[in-house]
Short mmCIF file of C-alpha atoms in Angstrom, two decimals:
data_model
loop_
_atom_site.label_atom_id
_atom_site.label_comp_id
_atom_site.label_asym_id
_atom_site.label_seq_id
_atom_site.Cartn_x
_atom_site.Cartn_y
_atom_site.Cartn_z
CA UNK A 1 -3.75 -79.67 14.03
CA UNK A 2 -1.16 -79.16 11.41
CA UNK A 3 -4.06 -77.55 9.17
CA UNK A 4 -4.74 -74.92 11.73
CA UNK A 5 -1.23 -73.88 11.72
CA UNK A 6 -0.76 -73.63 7.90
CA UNK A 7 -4.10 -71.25 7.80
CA UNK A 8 -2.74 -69.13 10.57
CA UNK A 9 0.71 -69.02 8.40
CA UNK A 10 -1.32 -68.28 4.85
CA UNK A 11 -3.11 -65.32 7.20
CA UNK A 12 0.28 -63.80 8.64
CA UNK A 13 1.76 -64.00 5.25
CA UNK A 14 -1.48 -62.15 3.54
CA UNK A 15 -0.98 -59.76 6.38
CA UNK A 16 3.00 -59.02 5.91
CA UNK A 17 1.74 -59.02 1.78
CA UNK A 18 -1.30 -56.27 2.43
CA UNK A 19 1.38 -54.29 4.93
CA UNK A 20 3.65 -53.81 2.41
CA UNK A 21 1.50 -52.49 -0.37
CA UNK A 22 -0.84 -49.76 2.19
CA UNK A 23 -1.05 -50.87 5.50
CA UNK A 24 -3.49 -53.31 7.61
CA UNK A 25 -7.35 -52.04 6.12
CA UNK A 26 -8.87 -54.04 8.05
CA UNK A 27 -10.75 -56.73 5.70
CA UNK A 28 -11.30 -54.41 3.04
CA UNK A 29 -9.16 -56.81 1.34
CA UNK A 30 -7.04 -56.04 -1.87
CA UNK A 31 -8.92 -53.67 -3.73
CA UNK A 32 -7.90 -50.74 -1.35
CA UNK A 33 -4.66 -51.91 -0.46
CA UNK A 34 -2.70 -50.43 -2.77
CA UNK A 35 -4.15 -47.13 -3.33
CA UNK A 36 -4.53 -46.44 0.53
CA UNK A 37 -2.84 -43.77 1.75
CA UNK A 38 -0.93 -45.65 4.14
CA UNK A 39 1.65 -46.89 0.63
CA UNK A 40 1.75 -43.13 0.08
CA UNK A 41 4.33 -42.13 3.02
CA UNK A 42 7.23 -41.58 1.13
CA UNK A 43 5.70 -39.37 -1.69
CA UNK A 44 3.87 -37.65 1.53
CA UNK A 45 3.74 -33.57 1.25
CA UNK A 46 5.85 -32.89 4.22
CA UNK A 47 9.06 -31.90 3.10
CA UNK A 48 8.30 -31.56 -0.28
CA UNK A 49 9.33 -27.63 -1.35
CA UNK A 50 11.16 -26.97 1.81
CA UNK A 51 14.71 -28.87 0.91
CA UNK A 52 14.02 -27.48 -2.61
CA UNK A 53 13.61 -23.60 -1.30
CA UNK A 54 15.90 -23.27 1.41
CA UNK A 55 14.50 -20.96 2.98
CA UNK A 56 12.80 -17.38 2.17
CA UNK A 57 16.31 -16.40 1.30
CA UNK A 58 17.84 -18.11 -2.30
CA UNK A 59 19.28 -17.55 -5.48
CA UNK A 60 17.36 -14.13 -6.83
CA UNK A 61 17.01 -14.35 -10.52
CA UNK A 62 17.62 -10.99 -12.77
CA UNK A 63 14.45 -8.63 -12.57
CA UNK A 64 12.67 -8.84 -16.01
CA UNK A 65 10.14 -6.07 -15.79
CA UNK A 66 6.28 -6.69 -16.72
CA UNK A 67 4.42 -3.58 -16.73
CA UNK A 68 5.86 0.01 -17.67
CA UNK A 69 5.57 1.34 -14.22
CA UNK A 70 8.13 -1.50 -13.55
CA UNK A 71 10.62 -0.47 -16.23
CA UNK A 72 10.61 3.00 -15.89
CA UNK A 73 11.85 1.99 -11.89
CA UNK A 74 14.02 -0.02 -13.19
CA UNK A 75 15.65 2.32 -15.99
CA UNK A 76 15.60 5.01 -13.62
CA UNK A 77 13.16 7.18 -14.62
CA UNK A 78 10.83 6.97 -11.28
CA UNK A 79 12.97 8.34 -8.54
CA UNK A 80 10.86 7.18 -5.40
CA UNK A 81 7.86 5.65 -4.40
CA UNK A 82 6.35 8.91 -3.12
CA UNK A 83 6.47 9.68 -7.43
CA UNK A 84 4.38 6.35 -7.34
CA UNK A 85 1.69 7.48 -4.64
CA UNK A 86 1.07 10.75 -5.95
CA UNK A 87 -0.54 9.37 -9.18
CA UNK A 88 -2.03 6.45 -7.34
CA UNK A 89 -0.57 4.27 -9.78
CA UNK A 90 -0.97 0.22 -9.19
CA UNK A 91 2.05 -1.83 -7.84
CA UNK A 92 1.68 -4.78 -9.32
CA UNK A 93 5.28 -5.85 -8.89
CA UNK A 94 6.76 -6.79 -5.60
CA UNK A 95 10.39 -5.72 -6.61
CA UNK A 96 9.15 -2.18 -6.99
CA UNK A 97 9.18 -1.91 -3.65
CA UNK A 98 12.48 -4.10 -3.76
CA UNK A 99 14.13 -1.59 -5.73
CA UNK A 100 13.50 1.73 -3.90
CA UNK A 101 12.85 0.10 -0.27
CA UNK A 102 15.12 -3.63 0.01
CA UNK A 103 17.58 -2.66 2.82
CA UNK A 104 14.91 -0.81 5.16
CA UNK A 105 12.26 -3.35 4.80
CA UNK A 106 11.54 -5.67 7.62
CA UNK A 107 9.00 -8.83 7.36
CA UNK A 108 6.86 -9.95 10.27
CA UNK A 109 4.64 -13.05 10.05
CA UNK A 110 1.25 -12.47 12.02
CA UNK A 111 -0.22 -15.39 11.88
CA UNK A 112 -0.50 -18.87 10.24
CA UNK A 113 -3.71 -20.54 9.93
CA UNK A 114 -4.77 -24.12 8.08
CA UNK A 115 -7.70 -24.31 5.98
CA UNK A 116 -9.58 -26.54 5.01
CA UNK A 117 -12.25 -27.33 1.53
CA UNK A 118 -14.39 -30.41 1.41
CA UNK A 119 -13.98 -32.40 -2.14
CA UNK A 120 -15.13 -35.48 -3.03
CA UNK A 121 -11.62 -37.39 -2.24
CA UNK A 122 -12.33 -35.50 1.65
CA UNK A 123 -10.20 -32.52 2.55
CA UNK A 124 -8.00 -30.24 1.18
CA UNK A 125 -5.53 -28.40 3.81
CA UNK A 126 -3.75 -25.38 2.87
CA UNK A 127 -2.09 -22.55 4.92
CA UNK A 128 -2.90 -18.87 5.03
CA UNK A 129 -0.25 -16.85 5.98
CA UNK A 130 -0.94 -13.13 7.05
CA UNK A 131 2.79 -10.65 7.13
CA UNK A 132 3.32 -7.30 7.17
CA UNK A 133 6.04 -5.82 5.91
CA UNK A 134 6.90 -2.27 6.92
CA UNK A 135 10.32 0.24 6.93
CA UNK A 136 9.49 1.47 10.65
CA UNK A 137 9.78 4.58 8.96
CA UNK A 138 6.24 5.69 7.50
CA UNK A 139 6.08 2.33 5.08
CA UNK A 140 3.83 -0.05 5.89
CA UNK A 141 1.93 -3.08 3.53
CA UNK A 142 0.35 -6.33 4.65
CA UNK A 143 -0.24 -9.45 2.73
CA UNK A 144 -2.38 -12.63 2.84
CA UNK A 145 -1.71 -15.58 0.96
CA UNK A 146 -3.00 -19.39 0.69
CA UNK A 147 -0.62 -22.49 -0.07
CA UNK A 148 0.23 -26.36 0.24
CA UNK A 149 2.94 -25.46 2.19
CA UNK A 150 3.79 -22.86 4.89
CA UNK A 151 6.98 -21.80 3.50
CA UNK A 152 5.36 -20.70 -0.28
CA UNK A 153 2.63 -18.89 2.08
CA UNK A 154 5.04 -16.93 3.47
CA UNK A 155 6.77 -16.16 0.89
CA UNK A 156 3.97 -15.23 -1.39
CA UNK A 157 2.46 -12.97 1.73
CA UNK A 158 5.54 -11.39 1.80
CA UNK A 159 5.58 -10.23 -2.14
CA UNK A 160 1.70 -9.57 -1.61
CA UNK A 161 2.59 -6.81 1.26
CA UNK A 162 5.04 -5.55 -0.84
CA UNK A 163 2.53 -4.89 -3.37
CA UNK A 164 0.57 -3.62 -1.39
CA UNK A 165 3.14 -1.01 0.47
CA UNK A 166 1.01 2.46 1.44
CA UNK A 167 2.66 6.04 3.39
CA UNK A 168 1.78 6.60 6.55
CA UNK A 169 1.21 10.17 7.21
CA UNK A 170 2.35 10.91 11.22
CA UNK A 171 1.73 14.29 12.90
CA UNK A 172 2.25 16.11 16.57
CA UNK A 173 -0.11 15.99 19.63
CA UNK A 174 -0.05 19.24 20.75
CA UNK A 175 3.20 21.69 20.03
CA UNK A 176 4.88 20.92 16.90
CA UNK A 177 8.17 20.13 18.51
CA UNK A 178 10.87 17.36 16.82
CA UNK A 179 9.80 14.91 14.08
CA UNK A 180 6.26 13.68 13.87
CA UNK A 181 5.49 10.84 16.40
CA UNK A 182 2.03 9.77 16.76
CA UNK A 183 -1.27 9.95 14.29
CA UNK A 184 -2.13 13.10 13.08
CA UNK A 185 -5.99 12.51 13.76
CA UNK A 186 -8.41 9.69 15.04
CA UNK A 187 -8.40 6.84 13.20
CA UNK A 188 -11.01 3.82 12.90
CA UNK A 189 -10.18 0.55 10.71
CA UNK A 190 -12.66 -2.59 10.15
CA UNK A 191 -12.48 -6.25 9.14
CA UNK A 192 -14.93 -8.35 9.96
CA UNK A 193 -16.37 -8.12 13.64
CA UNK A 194 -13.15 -6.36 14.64
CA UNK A 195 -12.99 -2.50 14.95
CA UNK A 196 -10.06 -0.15 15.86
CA UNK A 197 -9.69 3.40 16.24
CA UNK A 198 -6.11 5.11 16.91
CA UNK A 199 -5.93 8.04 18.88
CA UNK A 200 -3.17 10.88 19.15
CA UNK A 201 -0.89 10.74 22.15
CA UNK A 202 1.52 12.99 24.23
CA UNK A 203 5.16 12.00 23.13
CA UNK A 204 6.58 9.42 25.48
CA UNK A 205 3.49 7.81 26.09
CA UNK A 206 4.26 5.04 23.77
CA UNK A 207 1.83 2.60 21.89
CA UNK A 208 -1.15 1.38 24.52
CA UNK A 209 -2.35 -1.47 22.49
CA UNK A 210 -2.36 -5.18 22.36
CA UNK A 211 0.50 -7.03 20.74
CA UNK A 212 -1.29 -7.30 16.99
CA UNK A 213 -2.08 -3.70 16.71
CA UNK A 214 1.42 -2.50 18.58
CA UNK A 215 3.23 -4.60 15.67
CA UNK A 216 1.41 -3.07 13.26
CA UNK A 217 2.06 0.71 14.42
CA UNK A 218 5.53 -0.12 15.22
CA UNK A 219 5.95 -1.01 11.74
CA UNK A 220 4.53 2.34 10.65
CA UNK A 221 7.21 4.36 12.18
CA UNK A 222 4.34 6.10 14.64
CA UNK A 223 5.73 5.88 18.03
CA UNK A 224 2.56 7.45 20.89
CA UNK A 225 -0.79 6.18 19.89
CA UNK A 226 -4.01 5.34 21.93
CA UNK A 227 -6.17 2.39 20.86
CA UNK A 228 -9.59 0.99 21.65
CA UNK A 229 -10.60 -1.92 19.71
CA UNK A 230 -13.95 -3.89 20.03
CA UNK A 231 -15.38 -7.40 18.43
CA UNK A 232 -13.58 -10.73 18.26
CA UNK A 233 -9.46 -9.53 17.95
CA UNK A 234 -8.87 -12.84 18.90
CA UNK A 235 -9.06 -13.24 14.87
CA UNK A 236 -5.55 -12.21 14.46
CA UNK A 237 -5.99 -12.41 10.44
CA UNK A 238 -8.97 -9.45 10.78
CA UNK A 239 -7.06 -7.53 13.47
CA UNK A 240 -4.18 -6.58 11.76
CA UNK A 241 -6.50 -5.93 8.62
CA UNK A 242 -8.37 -3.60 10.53
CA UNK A 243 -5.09 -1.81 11.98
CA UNK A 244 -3.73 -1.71 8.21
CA UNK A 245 -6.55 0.00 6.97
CA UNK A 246 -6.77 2.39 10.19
CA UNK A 247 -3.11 3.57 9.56
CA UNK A 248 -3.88 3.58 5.61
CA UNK A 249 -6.07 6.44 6.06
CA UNK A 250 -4.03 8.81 7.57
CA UNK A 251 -3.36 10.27 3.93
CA UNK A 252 -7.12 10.66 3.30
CA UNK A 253 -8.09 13.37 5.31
CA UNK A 254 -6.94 16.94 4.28
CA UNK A 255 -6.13 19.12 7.18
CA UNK A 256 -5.90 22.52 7.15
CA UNK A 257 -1.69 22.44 6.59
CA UNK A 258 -2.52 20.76 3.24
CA UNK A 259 -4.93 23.58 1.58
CA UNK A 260 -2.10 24.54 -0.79
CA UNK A 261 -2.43 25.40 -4.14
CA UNK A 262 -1.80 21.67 -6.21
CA UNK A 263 0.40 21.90 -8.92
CA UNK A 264 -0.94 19.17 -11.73
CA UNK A 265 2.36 17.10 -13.22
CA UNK A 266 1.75 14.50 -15.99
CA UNK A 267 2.07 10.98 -14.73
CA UNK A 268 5.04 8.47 -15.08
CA UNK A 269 3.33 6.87 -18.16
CA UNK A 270 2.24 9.76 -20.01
CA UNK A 271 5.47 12.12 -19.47
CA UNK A 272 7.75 9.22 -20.77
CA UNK A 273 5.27 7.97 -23.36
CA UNK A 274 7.88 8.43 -25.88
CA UNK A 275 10.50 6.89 -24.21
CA UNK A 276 7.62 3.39 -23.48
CA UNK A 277 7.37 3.67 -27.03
CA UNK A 278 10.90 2.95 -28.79
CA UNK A 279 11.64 0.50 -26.10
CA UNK A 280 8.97 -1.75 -25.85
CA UNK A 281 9.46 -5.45 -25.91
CA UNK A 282 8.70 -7.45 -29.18
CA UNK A 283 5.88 -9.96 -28.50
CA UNK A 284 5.87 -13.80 -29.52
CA UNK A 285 3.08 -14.31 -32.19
CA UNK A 286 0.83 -17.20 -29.87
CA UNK A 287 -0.85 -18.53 -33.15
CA UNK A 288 -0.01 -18.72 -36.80
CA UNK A 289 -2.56 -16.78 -38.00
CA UNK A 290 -0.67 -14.11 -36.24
CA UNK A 291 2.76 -14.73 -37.84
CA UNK A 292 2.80 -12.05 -40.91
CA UNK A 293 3.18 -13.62 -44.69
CA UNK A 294 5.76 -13.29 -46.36
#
């Protein structure tokens, strides 16, 4: 009798033992025990970057320009980012738009998705974040990106729409009365299955379109619009794509109000070449075969 009941104690105190290091495996015995993820909780991802972020807002470090469209914005040269569109010159520097754009611009998160990729430890989660980013005033950019954690997805989407901040042209539906309110012609955008096409409308109509689209428009500064949209819009992610790239084109098409005689100006880079030339940054030799001889 008194055997029994020093096995069943050696047993609970293997148990309490095994609990401690990863949890109850359930016989796999000590080999797992320890590297289970059940010993992992307290160096768990949760809350890992969030405490450390505090929020999208923070602590903005000085602006240290990395391309030459980026310091002639920040020296002044570059007055606008209409200068920047009309030489279809690459943004490849969120606080361009920053710079010209900061107090107008208004972020809106679309949607947050997990993902997932099979390895051979089993599967990797991250987030995809999709935000647009817009002025309400004829500015509009949206931006996708993938992290560990939802707070660096949004924050990265929100420099990648920045980056990728286009004009929206707006016209008139009918008389040319007032400002501009509505899409200056039809419109169609794709992503995937899902299709759009924007239509001009009567001012005071409004924007007849689901909530994805409408945020999207809204965010362009167009104020009537008609929509039809076919496929699966349930994909939020490809909706809003589609409605970006529907708006995005409202610059491509020349109407007749635009045959004027173009007058050809040197770009940014090549008018201030000499300026880009006396004040460019001295470079770090990376090897010391590149370090000259005295």
């Amino acid at each position: 009798f008194f055997f029994f009941a020093d096995v069943g104690t050696c047993q609970e105190n293997s148990s309490m033992e095994r609990g401690g290091r990863g949890g109850e495996r359930g016989g796999f015995g000590r080999g797992f025990g320890d590297r289970g993820r059940g010993g992992r909780g307290d160096r768990g991802r949760g809350d890992r970057g969030r405490g450390r972020r505090g929020g999208r807002g923070g602590e903005e470090k000085e602006w240290v320009p990395m391309t030459k469209l980026g310091r002639l914005v920040k020296d002044g040269k570059i007055k606008s980012m209409e200068q920047i569109y009309l030489f279809s010159l690459p943004v490849k520097e969120y606080q361009i738009a920053d710079f010209f754009l900061k107090e107008k611009l208004k972020d809106e998160v679309m949607q947050i998705a997990s993902v997932q990729k099979q390895t051979s430890a089993g599967q990797r989660t991250r987030f995809v974040c999709y935000v647009a980013v817009g002025d309400y005033d004829g500015h509009i950019g949206l931006g996708v990106k993938a992290a560990k954690e939802v707070p660096m997805a949004i924050l990265g989407g929100i420099h990648a729409a920045k980056c990728s901040l286009v004009p929206i042209r707006r016209g008139y539906w009918g008389a040319k009365i007032g400002s501009p309110h509505t899409v200056p012609i039809k419109l169609t955008g794709q992503c995937g299955s899902v299709r759009i096409r924007l239509v001009p409308a009567a001012r005071g109509t409004g924007i007849v379109a689901s909530p994805t689209s409408k945020l999207i428009l809204q965010m362009a500064g167009i104020q009537d619009c008609y929509t039809a949209s076919q496929g699966h819009t349930k994909t939020k992610g490809n909706f809003a794509k589609a409605a970006f790239k529907a708006v995005a084109k409202s610059y491509g098409f020349l109407t007749p109000d635009l045959w004027k005689e173009t007058k050809f100006l040197k770009p940014p880079t090549q008018e201030h070449t000499d300026y880009l030339s006396k004040t460019q940054i001295a470079k770090r030799p990376t090897s010391s075969m590149l370090v000259p001889q005295q």
